[in-house]
Amino acid sequence: MRVLERLKPLTLMGLIAMGIVAQTNPLQAQPTKVLTVAGGCFWCVESDFEGVPGVIEAVSGYTGGTIENPTYKDVTRGGSGHYEAVQIIFDPAKVSRERLLEMFFRSVDPTDGGGQFCDRGESYRTAVFVSNKAEEALASRVKAAAQKVLRQEIVTPVLPAKTFYEAEDYHQDYYKGESLVFTRFGPKRQAEAYKRYRQACGRDARVAQLWGDAAPFASGH
């Protein structure tokens, strides 16, 4: 009996250790996935998708061009080939790539090839970036379905993924930042400046006009 009593704590410790290993074993965890899109102002795309259940993080950056390590000025002045883009890191067990693509097309004006809303120029164009044939087929299928619903030509291209360069730190999570910035509305906290910019740019009004009740984000701003 005493031998069994001594074994009980050891057995319990062994079970606890096995439980910890199971929880920390990367083979047990569902790997995260990445969807890279360009939807005009990356502050807005980041703000939209970080609120989606299953999305872990959205990172603002630049991709699609030829200049290495571009700055915001390099991209917005044109000629770099880069888009303002966002990498959406998500848990595929909670939200699918297909669902995120459906939401993306309905969160932009995919009929506009010259920019988005008040932001004009090549860096503000829309695009979906894919890394393999399966992703390309899925994105093309979702695009075709969205075009059928919209009954207008969607010009948003599906492009091969290129190197993604993270944007400067001050662009990350801009929509909820507390730093004081100077705007045409006067000095504002970043979060307030973002709201004023988004409204003035007409993003949500245009998306709601195009997609109506199918717009996943427009009514929330």
CSV table of C-alpha atoms in Angstrom, one decimal:
chain,number,residue,atom,x,y,z
A,1,MET,CA,0.0,0.0,0.0
A,2,ARG,CA,2.8,2.4,0.9
A,3,VAL,CA,4.4,1.7,-2.5
A,4,LEU,CA,1.2,2.6,-4.3
A,5,GLU,CA,0.8,5.8,-2.2
A,6,ARG,CA,4.3,6.8,-3.2
A,7,LEU,CA,3.5,6.2,-6.8
A,8,LYS,CA,0.3,8.3,-6.9
A,9,PRO,CA,2.1,11.7,-6.7
A,10,LEU,CA,4.6,10.5,-9.3
A,11,THR,CA,1.8,9.4,-11.6
A,12,LEU,CA,0.0,12.7,-11.1
A,13,MET,CA,3.1,14.7,-11.9
A,14,GLY,CA,3.6,12.5,-15.1
A,15,LEU,CA,0.1,13.2,-16.3
A,16,ILE,CA,0.5,17.0,-15.7
A,17,ALA,CA,3.8,16.9,-17.6
A,18,MET,CA,2.1,15.1,-20.5
A,19,GLY,CA,-0.7,17.7,-20.5
A,20,ILE,CA,1.8,20.5,-20.7
A,21,VAL,CA,3.7,18.9,-23.6
A,22,ALA,CA,0.4,18.3,-25.5
A,23,GLN,CA,-0.5,22.0,-25.1
A,24,THR,CA,2.9,23.3,-26.2
A,25,ASN,CA,3.6,20.8,-28.9
A,26,PRO,CA,3.3,22.8,-32.2
A,27,LEU,CA,2.0,19.7,-33.9
A,28,GLN,CA,-1.1,19.9,-31.8
A,29,ALA,CA,-1.8,23.6,-32.7
A,30,GLN,CA,-3.5,24.7,-35.9
A,31,PRO,CA,-0.9,26.8,-37.8
A,32,THR,CA,-1.9,30.3,-38.7
A,33,LYS,CA,-2.3,31.5,-42.3
A,34,VAL,CA,-1.8,34.8,-44.1
A,35,LEU,CA,-3.9,36.6,-46.6
A,36,THR,CA,-2.3,39.7,-48.2
A,37,VAL,CA,-4.6,42.3,-49.8
A,38,ALA,CA,-4.5,45.9,-51.0
A,39,GLY,CA,-7.6,47.9,-50.3
A,40,GLY,CA,-6.6,51.5,-50.5
A,41,CYS,CA,-5.6,53.1,-47.2
A,42,PHE,CA,-4.0,50.4,-45.2
A,43,TRP,CA,-5.1,52.0,-41.9
A,44,CYS,CA,-8.7,51.3,-42.9
A,45,VAL,CA,-8.1,47.7,-44.0
A,46,GLU,CA,-6.2,47.0,-40.8
A,47,SER,CA,-9.0,48.5,-38.7
A,48,ASP,CA,-11.6,46.5,-40.5
A,49,PHE,CA,-10.0,43.1,-40.3
A,50,GLU,CA,-8.5,43.2,-36.8
A,51,GLY,CA,-12.1,43.1,-35.5
A,52,VAL,CA,-13.0,39.9,-37.4
A,53,PRO,CA,-13.3,36.8,-35.1
A,54,GLY,CA,-10.4,34.5,-36.0
A,55,VAL,CA,-8.1,37.2,-37.2
A,56,ILE,CA,-5.1,37.4,-35.0
A,57,GLU,CA,-3.4,40.5,-36.4
A,58,ALA,CA,-3.4,42.7,-39.4
A,59,VAL,CA,-0.1,44.3,-40.4
A,60,SER,CA,0.2,47.4,-42.7
A,61,GLY,CA,3.0,47.3,-45.3
A,62,TYR,CA,4.0,47.6,-48.9
A,63,THR,CA,4.2,44.9,-51.7
A,64,GLY,CA,4.0,44.3,-55.4
A,65,GLY,CA,6.7,46.7,-56.5
A,66,THR,CA,10.4,46.6,-57.3
A,67,ILE,CA,12.0,48.9,-54.7
A,68,GLU,CA,13.5,47.1,-51.7
A,69,ASN,CA,12.7,48.3,-48.2
A,70,PRO,CA,10.4,51.1,-49.5
A,71,THR,CA,9.4,54.0,-47.3
A,72,TYR,CA,5.9,55.6,-47.2
A,73,LYS,CA,7.2,58.5,-49.3
A,74,ASP,CA,8.7,56.1,-51.8
A,75,VAL,CA,5.3,54.4,-52.3
A,76,THR,CA,2.9,57.3,-52.2
A,77,ARG,CA,4.8,59.5,-54.6
A,78,GLY,CA,4.4,56.8,-57.3
A,79,GLY,CA,6.7,54.9,-59.5
A,80,SER,CA,7.7,52.2,-57.0
A,81,GLY,CA,5.0,49.7,-58.2
A,82,HIS,CA,4.1,49.0,-54.6
A,83,TYR,CA,0.7,48.9,-53.1
A,84,GLU,CA,-0.3,49.9,-49.6
A,85,ALA,CA,-1.2,46.5,-48.5
A,86,VAL,CA,-2.1,44.5,-45.3
A,87,GLN,CA,-1.2,41.0,-44.2
A,88,ILE,CA,-4.1,39.5,-42.4
A,89,ILE,CA,-2.9,36.7,-40.0
A,90,PHE,CA,-5.7,34.4,-39.2
A,91,ASP,CA,-6.6,31.1,-37.5
A,92,PRO,CA,-8.2,28.9,-40.3
A,93,ALA,CA,-10.0,26.9,-37.6
A,94,LYS,CA,-12.0,30.0,-36.8
A,95,VAL,CA,-12.3,31.9,-40.1
A,96,SER,CA,-11.6,30.6,-43.6
A,97,ARG,CA,-9.5,32.3,-46.3
A,98,GLU,CA,-12.6,32.2,-48.5
A,99,ARG,CA,-14.7,34.1,-46.0
A,100,LEU,CA,-12.0,36.7,-45.6
A,101,LEU,CA,-11.8,37.2,-49.3
A,102,GLU,CA,-15.6,37.6,-49.5
A,103,MET,CA,-15.4,40.3,-46.8
A,104,PHE,CA,-12.5,42.0,-48.6
A,105,PHE,CA,-14.2,42.4,-51.9
A,106,ARG,CA,-17.2,43.8,-50.1
A,107,SER,CA,-15.1,46.3,-48.1
A,108,VAL,CA,-13.7,48.2,-51.1
A,109,ASP,CA,-14.8,49.6,-54.4
A,110,PRO,CA,-13.4,46.9,-56.7
A,111,THR,CA,-14.7,48.7,-59.8
A,112,ASP,CA,-12.2,51.5,-59.3
A,113,GLY,CA,-8.8,50.9,-61.0
A,114,GLY,CA,-7.3,54.3,-60.2
A,115,GLY,CA,-7.2,54.2,-56.4
A,116,GLN,CA,-9.8,54.1,-53.6
A,117,PHE,CA,-12.3,56.8,-52.6
A,118,CYS,CA,-10.4,60.1,-52.1
A,119,ASP,CA,-7.0,58.4,-52.3
A,120,ARG,CA,-5.8,58.3,-55.9
A,121,GLY,CA,-2.8,56.8,-57.6
A,122,GLU,CA,-1.1,53.4,-58.0
A,123,SER,CA,-0.3,52.8,-54.4
A,124,TYR,CA,-4.0,52.9,-53.5
A,125,ARG,CA,-5.2,50.4,-56.0
A,126,THR,CA,-6.9,47.2,-54.9
A,127,ALA,CA,-5.4,43.7,-55.3
A,128,VAL,CA,-5.3,40.2,-53.8
A,129,PHE,CA,-1.9,38.5,-53.6
A,130,VAL,CA,-1.5,34.7,-53.8
A,131,SER,CA,1.3,32.3,-53.1
A,132,ASN,CA,0.2,29.2,-55.0
A,133,LYS,CA,-2.3,27.8,-57.6
A,134,ALA,CA,-4.8,26.8,-54.9
A,135,GLU,CA,-4.9,30.3,-53.5
A,136,GLU,CA,-5.1,31.8,-57.0
A,137,ALA,CA,-8.1,29.6,-57.9
A,138,LEU,CA,-9.9,30.4,-54.7
A,139,ALA,CA,-9.3,34.2,-55.0
A,140,SER,CA,-10.5,34.1,-58.7
A,141,ARG,CA,-13.6,32.1,-57.7
A,142,VAL,CA,-14.5,34.5,-55.0
A,143,LYS,CA,-13.9,37.5,-57.3
A,144,ALA,CA,-16.1,36.0,-60.0
A,145,ALA,CA,-18.9,35.4,-57.4
A,146,ALA,CA,-18.6,39.0,-56.1
A,147,GLN,CA,-18.8,40.3,-59.6
A,148,LYS,CA,-21.9,38.3,-60.3
A,149,VAL,CA,-23.6,39.8,-57.2
A,150,LEU,CA,-22.4,43.3,-57.9
A,151,ARG,CA,-23.3,43.1,-61.6
A,152,GLN,CA,-20.4,45.4,-62.5
A,153,GLU,CA,-16.9,44.6,-63.7
A,154,ILE,CA,-14.5,44.0,-60.8
A,155,VAL,CA,-11.0,45.2,-61.8
A,156,THR,CA,-9.2,44.1,-58.7
A,157,PRO,CA,-6.4,41.8,-59.9
A,158,VAL,CA,-5.2,38.5,-58.4
A,159,LEU,CA,-1.4,38.8,-58.4
A,160,PRO,CA,1.5,36.6,-57.5
A,161,ALA,CA,2.8,37.4,-54.0
A,162,LYS,CA,6.0,39.4,-53.7
A,163,THR,CA,8.1,40.4,-50.7
A,164,PHE,CA,6.0,42.1,-48.1
A,165,TYR,CA,7.7,45.0,-46.3
A,166,GLU,CA,6.2,46.2,-43.1
A,167,ALA,CA,5.3,49.8,-43.0
A,168,GLU,CA,6.8,52.2,-40.5
A,169,ASP,CA,5.9,51.8,-36.8
A,170,TYR,CA,3.7,54.8,-36.7
A,171,HIS,CA,1.4,53.3,-39.4
A,172,GLN,CA,0.7,50.1,-37.3
A,173,ASP,CA,-2.6,50.3,-35.4
A,174,TYR,CA,-2.9,53.9,-36.4
A,175,TYR,CA,-6.7,53.7,-36.1
A,176,LYS,CA,-6.4,53.2,-32.3
A,177,GLY,CA,-3.3,55.3,-31.6
A,178,GLU,CA,-3.1,57.9,-28.9
A,179,SER,CA,-0.3,60.0,-30.3
A,180,LEU,CA,-1.1,63.7,-31.1
A,181,VAL,CA,-1.0,64.5,-34.8
A,182,PHE,CA,-1.6,67.7,-36.7
A,183,THR,CA,-4.4,67.4,-39.3
A,184,ARG,CA,-6.5,69.7,-41.4
A,185,PHE,CA,-9.0,69.4,-38.6
A,186,GLY,CA,-6.4,70.7,-36.1
A,187,PRO,CA,-4.4,68.7,-33.6
A,188,LYS,CA,-6.0,65.3,-32.9
A,189,ARG,CA,-5.2,62.0,-31.3
A,190,GLN,CA,-4.5,59.4,-34.0
A,191,ALA,CA,-7.7,57.5,-33.3
A,192,GLU,CA,-9.8,60.6,-33.8
A,193,ALA,CA,-7.8,61.8,-36.8
A,194,TYR,CA,-8.4,58.4,-38.4
A,195,LYS,CA,-12.2,58.6,-37.9
A,196,ARG,CA,-12.3,62.1,-39.4
A,197,TYR,CA,-10.2,61.0,-42.3
A,198,ARG,CA,-12.3,57.9,-43.0
A,199,GLN,CA,-15.5,59.9,-43.0
A,200,ALA,CA,-14.2,62.7,-45.1
A,201,CYS,CA,-12.7,60.3,-47.6
A,202,GLY,CA,-16.2,58.8,-48.2
A,203,ARG,CA,-15.0,55.2,-47.9
A,204,ASP,CA,-18.0,53.8,-46.0
A,205,ALA,CA,-20.6,55.8,-47.9
A,206,ARG,CA,-19.3,54.4,-51.2
A,207,VAL,CA,-19.0,50.8,-50.0
A,208,ALA,CA,-22.5,51.0,-48.6
A,209,GLN,CA,-23.7,52.4,-51.9
A,210,LEU,CA,-22.1,49.5,-53.8
A,211,TRP,CA,-22.8,46.6,-51.5
A,212,GLY,CA,-25.7,47.6,-49.3
A,213,ASP,CA,-26.4,45.2,-46.4
A,214,ALA,CA,-23.6,42.9,-47.7
A,215,ALA,CA,-20.9,45.4,-46.7
A,216,PRO,CA,-19.4,43.9,-43.6
A,217,PHE,CA,-17.8,47.0,-42.2
A,218,ALA,CA,-19.3,50.2,-43.6
A,219,SER,CA,-22.2,50.4,-41.1
A,220,GLY,CA,-19.8,50.1,-38.2
A,221,HIS,CA,-17.9,53.4,-38.7
